[in-house]
PDB file of C-alpha atoms and ligand atoms in Angstrom:
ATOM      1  CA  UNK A   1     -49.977 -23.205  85.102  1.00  0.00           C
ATOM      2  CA  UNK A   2     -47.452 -22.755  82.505  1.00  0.00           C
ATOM      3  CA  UNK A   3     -43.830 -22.926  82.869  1.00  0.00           C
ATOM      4  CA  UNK A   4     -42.746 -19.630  80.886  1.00  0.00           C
ATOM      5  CA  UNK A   5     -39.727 -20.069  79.681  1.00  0.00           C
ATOM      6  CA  UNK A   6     -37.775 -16.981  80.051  1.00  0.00           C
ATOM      7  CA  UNK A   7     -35.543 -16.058  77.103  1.00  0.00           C
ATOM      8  CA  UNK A   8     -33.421 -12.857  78.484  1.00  0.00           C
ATOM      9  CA  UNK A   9     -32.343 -15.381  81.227  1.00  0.00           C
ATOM     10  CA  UNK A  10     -31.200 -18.151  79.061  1.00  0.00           C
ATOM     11  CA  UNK A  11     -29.871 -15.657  76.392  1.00  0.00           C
ATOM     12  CA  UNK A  12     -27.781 -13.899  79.211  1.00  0.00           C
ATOM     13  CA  UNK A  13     -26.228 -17.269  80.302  1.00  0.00           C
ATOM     14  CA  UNK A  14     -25.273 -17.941  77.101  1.00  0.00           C
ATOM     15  CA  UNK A  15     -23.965 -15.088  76.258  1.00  0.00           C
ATOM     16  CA  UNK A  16     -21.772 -15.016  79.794  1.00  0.00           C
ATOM     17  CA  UNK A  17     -20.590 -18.517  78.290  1.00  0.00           C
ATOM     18  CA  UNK A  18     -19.717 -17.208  75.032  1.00  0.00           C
ATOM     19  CA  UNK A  19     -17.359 -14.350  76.765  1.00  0.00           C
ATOM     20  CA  UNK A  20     -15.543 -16.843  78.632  1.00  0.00           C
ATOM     21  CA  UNK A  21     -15.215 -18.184  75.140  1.00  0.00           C
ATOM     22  CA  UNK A  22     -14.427 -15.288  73.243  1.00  0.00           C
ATOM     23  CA  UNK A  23     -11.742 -14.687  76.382  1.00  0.00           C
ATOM     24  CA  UNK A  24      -9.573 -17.404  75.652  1.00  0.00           C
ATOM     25  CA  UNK A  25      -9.736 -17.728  72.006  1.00  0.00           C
ATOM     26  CA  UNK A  26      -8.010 -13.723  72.940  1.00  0.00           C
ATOM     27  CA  UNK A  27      -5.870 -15.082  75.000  1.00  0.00           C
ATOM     28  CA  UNK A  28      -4.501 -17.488  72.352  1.00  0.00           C
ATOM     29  CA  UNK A  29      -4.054 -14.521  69.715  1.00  0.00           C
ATOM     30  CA  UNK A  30      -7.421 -14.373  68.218  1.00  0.00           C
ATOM     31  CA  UNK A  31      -9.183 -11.555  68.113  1.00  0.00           C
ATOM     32  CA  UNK A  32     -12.959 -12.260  66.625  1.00  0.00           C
ATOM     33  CA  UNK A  33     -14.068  -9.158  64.164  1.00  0.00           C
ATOM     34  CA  UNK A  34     -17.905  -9.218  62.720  1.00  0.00           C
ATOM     35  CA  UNK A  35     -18.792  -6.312  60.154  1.00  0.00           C
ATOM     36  CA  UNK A  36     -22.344  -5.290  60.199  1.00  0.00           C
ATOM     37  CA  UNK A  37     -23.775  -3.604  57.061  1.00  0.00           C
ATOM     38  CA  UNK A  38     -26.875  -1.888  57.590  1.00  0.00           C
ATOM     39  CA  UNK A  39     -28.264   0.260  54.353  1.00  0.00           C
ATOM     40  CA  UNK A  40     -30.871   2.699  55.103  1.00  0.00           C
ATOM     41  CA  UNK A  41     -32.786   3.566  58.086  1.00  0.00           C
ATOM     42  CA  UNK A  42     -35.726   1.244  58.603  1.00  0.00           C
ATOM     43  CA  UNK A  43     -36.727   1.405  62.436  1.00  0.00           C
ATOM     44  CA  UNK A  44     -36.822  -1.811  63.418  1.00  0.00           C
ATOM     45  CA  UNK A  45     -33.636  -2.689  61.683  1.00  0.00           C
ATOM     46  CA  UNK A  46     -32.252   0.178  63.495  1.00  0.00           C
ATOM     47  CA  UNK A  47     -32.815  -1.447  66.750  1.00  0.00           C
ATOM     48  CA  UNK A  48     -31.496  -4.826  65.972  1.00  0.00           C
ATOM     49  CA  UNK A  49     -28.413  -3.891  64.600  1.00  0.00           C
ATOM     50  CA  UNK A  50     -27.528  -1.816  67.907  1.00  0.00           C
ATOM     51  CA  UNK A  51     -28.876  -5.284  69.962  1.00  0.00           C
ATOM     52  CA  UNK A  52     -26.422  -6.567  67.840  1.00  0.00           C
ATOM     53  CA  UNK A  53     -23.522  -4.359  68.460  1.00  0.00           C
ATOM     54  CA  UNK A  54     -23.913  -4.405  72.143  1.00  0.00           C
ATOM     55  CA  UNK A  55     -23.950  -8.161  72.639  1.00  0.00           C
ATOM     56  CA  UNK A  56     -20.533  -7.664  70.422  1.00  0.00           C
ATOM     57  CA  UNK A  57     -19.678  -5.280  72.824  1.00  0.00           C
ATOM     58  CA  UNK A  58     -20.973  -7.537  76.219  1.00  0.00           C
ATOM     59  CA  UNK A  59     -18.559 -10.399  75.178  1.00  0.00           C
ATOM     60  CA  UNK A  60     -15.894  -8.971  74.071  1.00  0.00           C
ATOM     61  CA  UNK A  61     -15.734  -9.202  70.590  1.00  0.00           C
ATOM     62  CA  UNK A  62     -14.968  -6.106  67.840  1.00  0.00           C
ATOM     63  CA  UNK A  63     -18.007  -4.932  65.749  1.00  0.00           C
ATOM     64  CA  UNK A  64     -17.696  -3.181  62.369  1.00  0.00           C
ATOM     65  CA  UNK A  65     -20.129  -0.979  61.460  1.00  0.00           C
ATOM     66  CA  UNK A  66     -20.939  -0.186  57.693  1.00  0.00           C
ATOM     67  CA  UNK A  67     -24.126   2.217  57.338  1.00  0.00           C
ATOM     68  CA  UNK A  68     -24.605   3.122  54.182  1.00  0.00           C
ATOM     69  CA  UNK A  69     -27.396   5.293  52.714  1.00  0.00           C
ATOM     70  CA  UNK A  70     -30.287   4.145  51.424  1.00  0.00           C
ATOM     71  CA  UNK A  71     -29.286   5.003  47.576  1.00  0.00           C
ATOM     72  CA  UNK A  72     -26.541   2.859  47.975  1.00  0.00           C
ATOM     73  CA  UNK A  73     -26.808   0.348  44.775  1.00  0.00           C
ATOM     74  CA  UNK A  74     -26.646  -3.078  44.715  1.00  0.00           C
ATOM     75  CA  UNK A  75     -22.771  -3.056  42.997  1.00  0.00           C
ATOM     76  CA  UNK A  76     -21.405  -0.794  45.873  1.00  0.00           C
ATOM     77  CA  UNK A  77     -22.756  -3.276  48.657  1.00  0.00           C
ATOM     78  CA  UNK A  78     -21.547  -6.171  46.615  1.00  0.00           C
ATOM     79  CA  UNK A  79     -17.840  -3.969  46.392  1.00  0.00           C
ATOM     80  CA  UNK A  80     -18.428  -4.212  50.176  1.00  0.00           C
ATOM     81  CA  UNK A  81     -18.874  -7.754  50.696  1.00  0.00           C
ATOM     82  CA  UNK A  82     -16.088  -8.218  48.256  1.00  0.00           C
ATOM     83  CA  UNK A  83     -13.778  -6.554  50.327  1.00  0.00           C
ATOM     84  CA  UNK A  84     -14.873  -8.024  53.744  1.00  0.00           C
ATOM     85  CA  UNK A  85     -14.978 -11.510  52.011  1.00  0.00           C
ATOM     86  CA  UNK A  86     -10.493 -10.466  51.403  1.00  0.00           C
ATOM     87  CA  UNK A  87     -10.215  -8.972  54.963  1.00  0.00           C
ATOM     88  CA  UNK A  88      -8.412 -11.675  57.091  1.00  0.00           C
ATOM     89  CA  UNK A  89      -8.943  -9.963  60.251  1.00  0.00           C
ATOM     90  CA  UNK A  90     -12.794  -9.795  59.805  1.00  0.00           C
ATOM     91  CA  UNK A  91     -14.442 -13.313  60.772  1.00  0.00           C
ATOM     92  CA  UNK A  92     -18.043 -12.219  60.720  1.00  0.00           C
ATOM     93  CA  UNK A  93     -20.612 -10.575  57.580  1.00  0.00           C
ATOM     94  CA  UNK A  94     -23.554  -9.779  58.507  1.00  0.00           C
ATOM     95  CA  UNK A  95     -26.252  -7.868  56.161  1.00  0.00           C
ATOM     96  CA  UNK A  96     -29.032  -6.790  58.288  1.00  0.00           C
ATOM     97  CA  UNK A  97     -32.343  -7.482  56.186  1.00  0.00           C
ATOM     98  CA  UNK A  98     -34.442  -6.159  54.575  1.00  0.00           C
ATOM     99  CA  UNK A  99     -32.457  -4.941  51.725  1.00  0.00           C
ATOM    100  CA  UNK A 100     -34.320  -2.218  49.979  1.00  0.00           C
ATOM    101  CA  UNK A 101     -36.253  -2.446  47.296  1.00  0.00           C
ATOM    102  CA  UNK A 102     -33.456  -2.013  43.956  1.00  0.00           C
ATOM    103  CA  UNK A 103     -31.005  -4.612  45.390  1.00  0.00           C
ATOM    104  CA  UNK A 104     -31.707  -8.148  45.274  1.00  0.00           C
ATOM    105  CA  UNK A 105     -31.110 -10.108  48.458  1.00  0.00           C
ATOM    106  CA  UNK A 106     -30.630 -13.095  47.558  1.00  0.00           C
ATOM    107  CA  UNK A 107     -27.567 -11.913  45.283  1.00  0.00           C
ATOM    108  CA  UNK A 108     -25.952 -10.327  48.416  1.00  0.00           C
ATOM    109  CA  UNK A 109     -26.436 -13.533  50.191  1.00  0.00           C
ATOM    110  CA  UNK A 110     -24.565 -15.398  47.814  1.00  0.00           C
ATOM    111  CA  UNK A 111     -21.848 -13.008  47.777  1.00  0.00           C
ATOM    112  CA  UNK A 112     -20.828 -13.647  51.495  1.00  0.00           C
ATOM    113  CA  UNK A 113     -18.228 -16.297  52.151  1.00  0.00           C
ATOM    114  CA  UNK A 114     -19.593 -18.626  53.171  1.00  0.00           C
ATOM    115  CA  UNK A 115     -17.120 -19.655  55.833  1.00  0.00           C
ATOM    116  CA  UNK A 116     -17.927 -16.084  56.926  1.00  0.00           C
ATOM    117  CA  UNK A 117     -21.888 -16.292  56.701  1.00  0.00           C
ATOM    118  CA  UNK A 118     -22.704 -15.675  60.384  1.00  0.00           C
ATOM    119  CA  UNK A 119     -26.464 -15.284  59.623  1.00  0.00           C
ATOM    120  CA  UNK A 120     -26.501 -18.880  57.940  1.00  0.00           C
ATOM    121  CA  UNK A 121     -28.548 -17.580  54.990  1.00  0.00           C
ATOM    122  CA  UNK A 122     -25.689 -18.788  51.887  1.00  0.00           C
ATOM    123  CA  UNK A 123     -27.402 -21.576  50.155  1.00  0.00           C
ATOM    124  CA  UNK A 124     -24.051 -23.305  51.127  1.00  0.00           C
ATOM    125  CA  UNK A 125     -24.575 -22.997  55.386  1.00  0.00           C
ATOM    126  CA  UNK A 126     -28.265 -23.935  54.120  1.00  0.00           C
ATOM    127  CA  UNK A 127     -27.233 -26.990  52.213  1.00  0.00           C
ATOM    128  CA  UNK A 128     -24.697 -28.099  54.449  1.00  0.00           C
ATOM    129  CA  UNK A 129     -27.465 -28.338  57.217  1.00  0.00           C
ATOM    130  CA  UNK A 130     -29.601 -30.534  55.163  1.00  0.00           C
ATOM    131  CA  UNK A 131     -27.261 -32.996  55.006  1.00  0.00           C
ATOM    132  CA  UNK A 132     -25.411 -32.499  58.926  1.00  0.00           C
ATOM    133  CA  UNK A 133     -22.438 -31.312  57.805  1.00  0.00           C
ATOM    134  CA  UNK A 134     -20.468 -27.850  59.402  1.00  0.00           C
ATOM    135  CA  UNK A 135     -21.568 -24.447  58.528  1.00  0.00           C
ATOM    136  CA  UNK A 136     -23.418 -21.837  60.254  1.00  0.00           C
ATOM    137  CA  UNK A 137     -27.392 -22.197  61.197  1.00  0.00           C
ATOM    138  CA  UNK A 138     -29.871 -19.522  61.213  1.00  0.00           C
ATOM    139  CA  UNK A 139     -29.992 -18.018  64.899  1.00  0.00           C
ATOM    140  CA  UNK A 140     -33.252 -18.028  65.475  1.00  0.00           C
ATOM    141  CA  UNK A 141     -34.267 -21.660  64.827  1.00  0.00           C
ATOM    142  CA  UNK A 142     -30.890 -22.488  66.593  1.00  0.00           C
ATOM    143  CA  UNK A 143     -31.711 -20.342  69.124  1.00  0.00           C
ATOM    144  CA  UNK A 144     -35.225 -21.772  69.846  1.00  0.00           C
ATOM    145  CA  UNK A 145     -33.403 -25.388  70.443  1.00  0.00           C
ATOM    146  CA  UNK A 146     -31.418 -24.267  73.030  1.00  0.00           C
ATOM    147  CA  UNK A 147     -34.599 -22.343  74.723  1.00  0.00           C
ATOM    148  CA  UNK A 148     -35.960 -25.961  74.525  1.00  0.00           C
ATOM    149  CA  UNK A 149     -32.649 -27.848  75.388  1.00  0.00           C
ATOM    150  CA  UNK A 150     -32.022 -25.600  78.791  1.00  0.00           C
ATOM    151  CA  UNK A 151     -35.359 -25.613  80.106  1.00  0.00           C
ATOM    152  CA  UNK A 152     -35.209 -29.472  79.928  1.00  0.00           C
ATOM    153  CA  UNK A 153     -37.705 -30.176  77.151  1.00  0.00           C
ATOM    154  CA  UNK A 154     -36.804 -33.703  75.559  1.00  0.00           C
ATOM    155  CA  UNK A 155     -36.913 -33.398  71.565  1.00  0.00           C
ATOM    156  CA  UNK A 156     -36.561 -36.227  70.359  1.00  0.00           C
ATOM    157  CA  UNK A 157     -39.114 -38.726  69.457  1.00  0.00           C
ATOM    158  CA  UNK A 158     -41.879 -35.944  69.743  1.00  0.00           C
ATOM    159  CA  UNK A 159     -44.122 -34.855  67.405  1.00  0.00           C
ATOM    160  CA  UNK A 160     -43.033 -31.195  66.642  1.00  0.00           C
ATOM    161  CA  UNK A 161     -45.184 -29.107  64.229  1.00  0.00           C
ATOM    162  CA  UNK A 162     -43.629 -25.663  62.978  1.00  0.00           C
ATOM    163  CA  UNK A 163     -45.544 -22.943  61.646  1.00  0.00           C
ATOM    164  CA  UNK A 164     -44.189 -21.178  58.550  1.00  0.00           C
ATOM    165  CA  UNK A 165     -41.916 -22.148  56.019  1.00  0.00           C
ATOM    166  CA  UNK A 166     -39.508 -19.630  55.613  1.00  0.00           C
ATOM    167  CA  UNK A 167     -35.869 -19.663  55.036  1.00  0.00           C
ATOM    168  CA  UNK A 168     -35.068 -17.836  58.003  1.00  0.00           C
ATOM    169  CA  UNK A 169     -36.879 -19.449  60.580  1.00  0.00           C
ATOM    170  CA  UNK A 170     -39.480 -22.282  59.144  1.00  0.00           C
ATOM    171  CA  UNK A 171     -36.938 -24.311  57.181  1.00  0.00           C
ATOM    172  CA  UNK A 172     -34.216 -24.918  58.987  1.00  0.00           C
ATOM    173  CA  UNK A 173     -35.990 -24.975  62.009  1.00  0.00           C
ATOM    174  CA  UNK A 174     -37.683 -28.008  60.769  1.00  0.00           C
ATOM    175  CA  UNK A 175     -34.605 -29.711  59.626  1.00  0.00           C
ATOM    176  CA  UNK A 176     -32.771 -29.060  63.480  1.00  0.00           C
ATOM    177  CA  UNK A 177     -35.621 -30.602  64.891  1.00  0.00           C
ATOM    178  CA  UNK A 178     -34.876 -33.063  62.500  1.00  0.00           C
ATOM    179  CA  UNK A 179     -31.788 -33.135  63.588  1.00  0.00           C
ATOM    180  CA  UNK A 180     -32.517 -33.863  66.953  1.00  0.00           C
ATOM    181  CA  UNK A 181     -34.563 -36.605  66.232  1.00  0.00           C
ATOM    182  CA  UNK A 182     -38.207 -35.343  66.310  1.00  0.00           C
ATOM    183  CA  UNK A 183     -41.181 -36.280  64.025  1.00  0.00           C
ATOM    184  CA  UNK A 184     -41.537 -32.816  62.228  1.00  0.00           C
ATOM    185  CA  UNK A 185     -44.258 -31.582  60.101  1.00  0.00           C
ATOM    186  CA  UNK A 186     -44.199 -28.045  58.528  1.00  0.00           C
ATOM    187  CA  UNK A 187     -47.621 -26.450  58.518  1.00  0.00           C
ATOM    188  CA  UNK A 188     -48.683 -22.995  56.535  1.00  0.00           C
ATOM    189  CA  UNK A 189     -50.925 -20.978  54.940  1.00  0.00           C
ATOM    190  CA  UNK A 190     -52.133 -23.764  52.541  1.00  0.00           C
ATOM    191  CA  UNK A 191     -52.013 -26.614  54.991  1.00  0.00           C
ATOM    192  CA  UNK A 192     -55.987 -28.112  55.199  1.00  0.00           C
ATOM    193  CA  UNK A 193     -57.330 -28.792  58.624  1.00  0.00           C
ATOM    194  CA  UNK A 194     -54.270 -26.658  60.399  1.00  0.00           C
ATOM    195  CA  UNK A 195     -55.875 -26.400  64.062  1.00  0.00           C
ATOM    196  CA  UNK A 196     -56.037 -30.621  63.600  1.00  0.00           C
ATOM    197  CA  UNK A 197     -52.529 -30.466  62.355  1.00  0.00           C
ATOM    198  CA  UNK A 198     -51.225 -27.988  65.305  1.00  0.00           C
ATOM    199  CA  UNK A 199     -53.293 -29.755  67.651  1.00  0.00           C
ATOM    200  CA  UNK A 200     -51.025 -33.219  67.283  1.00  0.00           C
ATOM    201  CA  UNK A 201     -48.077 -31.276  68.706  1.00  0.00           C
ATOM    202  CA  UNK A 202     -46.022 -32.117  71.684  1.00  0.00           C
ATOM    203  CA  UNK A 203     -44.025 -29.016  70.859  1.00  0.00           C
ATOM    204  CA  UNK A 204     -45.756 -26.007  68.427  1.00  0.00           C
ATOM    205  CA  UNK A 205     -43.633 -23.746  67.017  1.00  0.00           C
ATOM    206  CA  UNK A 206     -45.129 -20.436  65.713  1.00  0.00           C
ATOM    207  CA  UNK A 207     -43.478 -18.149  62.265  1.00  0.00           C
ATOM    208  CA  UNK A 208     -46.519 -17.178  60.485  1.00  0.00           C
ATOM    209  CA  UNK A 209     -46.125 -13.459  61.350  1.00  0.00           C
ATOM    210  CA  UNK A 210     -49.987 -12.604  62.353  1.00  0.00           C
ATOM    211  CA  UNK A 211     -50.718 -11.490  65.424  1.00  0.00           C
ATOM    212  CA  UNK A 212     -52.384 -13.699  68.129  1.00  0.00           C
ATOM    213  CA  UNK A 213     -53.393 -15.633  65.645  1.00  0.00           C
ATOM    214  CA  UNK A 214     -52.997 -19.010  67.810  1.00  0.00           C
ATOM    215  CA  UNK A 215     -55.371 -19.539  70.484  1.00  0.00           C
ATOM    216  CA  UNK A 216     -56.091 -22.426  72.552  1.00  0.00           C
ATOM    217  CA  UNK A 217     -58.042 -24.397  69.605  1.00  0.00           C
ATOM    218  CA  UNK A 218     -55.221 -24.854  67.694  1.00  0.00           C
ATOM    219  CA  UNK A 219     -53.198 -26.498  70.684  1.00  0.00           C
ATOM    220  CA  UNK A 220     -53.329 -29.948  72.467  1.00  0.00           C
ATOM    221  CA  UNK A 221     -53.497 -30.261  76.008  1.00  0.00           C
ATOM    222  CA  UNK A 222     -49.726 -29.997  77.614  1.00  0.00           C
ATOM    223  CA  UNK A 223     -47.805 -28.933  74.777  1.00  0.00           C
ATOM    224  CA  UNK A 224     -44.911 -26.767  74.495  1.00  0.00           C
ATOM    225  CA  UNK A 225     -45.746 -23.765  72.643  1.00  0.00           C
ATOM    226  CA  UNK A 226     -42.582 -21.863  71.528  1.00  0.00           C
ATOM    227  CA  UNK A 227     -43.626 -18.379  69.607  1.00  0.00           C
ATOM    228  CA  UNK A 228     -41.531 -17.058  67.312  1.00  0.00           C
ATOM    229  CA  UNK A 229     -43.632 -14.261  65.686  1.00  0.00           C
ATOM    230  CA  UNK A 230     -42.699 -10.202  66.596  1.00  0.00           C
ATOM    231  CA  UNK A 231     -45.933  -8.713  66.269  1.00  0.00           C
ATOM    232  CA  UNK A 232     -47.799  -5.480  67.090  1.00  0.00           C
ATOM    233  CA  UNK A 233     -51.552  -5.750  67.923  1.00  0.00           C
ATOM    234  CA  UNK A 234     -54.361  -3.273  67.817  1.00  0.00           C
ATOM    235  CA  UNK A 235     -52.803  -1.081  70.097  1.00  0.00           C
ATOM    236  CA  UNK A 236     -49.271  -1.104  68.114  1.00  0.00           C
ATOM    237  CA  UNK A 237     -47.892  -2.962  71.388  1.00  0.00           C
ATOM    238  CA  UNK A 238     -45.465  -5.986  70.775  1.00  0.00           C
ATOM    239  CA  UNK A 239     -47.173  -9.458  70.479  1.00  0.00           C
ATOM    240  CA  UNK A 240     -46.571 -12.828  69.001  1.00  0.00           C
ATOM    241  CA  UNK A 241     -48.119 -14.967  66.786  1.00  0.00           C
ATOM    242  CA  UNK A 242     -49.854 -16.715  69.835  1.00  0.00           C
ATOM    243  CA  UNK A 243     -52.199 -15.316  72.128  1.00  0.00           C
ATOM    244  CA  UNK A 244     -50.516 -15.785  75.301  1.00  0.00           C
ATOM    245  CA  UNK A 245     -53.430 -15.277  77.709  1.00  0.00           C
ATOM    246  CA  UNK A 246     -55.740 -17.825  75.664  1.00  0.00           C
ATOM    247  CA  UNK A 247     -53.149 -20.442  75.382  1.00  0.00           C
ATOM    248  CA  UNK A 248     -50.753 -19.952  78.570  1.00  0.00           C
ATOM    249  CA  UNK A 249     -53.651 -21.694  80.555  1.00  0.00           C
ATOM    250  CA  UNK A 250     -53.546 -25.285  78.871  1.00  0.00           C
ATOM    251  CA  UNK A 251     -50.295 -25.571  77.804  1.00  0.00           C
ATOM    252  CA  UNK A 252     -47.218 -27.217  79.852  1.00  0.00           C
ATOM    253  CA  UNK A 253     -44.602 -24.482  78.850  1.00  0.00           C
ATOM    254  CA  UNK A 254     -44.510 -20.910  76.684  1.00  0.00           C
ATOM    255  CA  UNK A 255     -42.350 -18.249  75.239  1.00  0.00           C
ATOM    256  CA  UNK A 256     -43.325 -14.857  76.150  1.00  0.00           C
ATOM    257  CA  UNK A 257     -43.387 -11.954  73.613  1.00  0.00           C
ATOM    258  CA  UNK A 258     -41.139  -9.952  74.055  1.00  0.00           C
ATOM    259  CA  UNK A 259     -38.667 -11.830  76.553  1.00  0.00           C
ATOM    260  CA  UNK A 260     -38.779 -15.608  74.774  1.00  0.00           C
ATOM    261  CA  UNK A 261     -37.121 -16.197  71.237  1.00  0.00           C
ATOM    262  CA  UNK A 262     -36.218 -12.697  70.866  1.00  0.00           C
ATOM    263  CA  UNK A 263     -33.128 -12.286  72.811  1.00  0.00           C
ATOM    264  CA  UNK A 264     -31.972 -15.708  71.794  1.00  0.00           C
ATOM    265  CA  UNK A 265     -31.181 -14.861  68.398  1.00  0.00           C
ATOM    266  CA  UNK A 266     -28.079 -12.457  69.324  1.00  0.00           C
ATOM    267  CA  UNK A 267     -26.727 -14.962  71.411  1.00  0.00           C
ATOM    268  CA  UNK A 268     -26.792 -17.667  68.691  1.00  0.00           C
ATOM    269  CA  UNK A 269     -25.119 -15.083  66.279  1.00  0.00           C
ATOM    270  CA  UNK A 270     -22.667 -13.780  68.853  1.00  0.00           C
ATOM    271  CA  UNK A 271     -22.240 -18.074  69.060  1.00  0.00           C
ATOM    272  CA  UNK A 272     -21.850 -18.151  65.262  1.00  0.00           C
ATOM    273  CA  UNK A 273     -19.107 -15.567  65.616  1.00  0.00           C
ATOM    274  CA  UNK A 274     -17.115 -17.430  67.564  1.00  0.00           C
ATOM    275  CA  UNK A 275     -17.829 -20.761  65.479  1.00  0.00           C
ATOM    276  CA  UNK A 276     -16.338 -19.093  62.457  1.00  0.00           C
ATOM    277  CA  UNK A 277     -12.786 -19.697  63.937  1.00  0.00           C
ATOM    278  CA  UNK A 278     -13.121 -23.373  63.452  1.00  0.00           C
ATOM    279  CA  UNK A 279     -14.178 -22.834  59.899  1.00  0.00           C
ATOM    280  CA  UNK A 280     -11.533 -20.194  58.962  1.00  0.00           C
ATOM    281  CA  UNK A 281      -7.562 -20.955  59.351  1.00  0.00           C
ATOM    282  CA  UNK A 282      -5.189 -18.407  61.329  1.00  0.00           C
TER     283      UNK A 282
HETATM  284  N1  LIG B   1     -33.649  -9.101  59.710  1.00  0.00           N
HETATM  285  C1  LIG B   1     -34.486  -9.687  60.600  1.00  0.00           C
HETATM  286  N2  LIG B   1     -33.870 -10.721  61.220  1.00  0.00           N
HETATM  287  C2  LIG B   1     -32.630 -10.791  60.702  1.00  0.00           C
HETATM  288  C3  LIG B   1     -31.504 -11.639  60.947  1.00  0.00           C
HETATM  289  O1  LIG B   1     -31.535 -12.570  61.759  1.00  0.00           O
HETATM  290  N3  LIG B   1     -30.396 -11.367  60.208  1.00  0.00           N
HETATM  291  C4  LIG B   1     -30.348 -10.379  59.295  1.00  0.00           C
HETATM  292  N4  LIG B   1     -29.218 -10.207  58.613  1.00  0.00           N
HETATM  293  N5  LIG B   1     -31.364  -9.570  59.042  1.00  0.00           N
HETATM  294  C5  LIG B   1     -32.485  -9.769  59.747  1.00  0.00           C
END
């Protein structure tokens, strides 16, 4: 049997940390501010953006909230960011994505100070973690190390194989691992032989974005299987890239769907939050 490593747990005890955090850092004068600009009304962005607000809310820190309408052009949001990027007593942009379709992303991305870049999308927080020095890192990757670092899964020295090659997730994912001193290959749609390529993994990491894709053929006996896809099957019910029944069986740990990565990533951005005190001056 599979340990299943339980996500809401871990994400709740960090986040219980962070408002101890966030507590003194009031007590010594400084209040922590993040502005979150949604534009339009896509569902699931919905959702995440209130997940976001409340774990503002849980730890104590002040949330901003910019919801503009979906005709809002690319110049106005940019006015935005401007004008966040000047405010001294907001520490925190965040630009829930997707963007829609007339304003370019990566052009809002760029336009975010970077020492105020929560997500840790600016090329500069990107670039900065290629070469281990400070800046923000992309929550979910960070927050799949700490999933592995509290349930007491050694790192280093093992071969880790992630899945996907995004900016967001497959990327810097690979280059923390790298950072903590694993062998890391990055697999994807192109990559020959994959289930021989997934199959050498002490620790599997899943971004590919199709459902239950991953079943037990593409895994070795033992390994950690950490799934990082958000799904819905057949049925329109939440699943991850892995399927969980298949798989659960021969591996030696697993993150659920929902329940695993999921919560994580709040915590790591309410984490970032906090962070951006030691990259911005009083
Ligand atoms: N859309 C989906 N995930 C994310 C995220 O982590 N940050 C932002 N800004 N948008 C997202």
């Amino acid at each position: 049997m599979a340990h299943i490593i339980d996500g809401k747990a871990i994400s709740l005890q960090i986040k219980d940390e962070l408002k101890e955090k966030a507590e003194r850092l009031r007590q010594e004068g400084r209040e922590i501010t993040l502005a979150v600009i949604q534009v339009g009304n896509d569902p699931a962005s919905c959702v995440y953006v209130r997940n976001k607000k409340r774990g503002c809310e849980y730890i104590g820190i002040r949330s901003l909230s910019y919801e503009l309408p979906e005709e809002t052009t690319q110049q106005e949001l940019l006015d935005l960011v401007g004008q966040l990027n000047q405010k001294k007593d907001v520490n925190g942009i965040l630009v829930q994505l997707p963007l829609p379709d007339h304003i370019d992303e990566d052009t809002v991305i760029r336009a975010i100070a970077p020492e105020k870049d929560v997500d840790g999308f600016h090329p500069q927080s990107v670039g900065a973690l290629s070469i281990g020095q400070p800046g923000f890192v992309s929550c979910t990757p960070a927050g799949v190390i700490q999933l592995l670092k509290r349930s007491g899964i050694e790192i280093a020295g093992k071969e880790c194989v992630v899945l996907g090659r995004s900016n967001i997730v497959g990327k810097p994912m690979a280059l923390l691992l790298l950072r903590e001193n694993a062998t890391v290959t990055i697999a994807h749609s192109k990559t020959r032989n994959l289930k021989e390529v997934t199959g050498r993994a002490d620790i599997l990491i899943t971004a590919i974005g199709r459902p239950k894709m991953i079943t037990r053929e593409y895994v070795k006996e033992g390994a950690v299987v950490i799934d990082v896809g958000i799904n819905r099957d057949q049925n329109g019910k939440l699943c991850g890239d892995v399927d969980f029944q298949d798989v659960e069986p021969v591996c030696s740990a697993i993150t659920p769907v929902p329940g695993g990565v999921g919560p994580m990533t709040i915590a790591m951005l309410l984490g970032n939050c906090l962070e951006s005190v030691h990259l911005q001056p009083m």
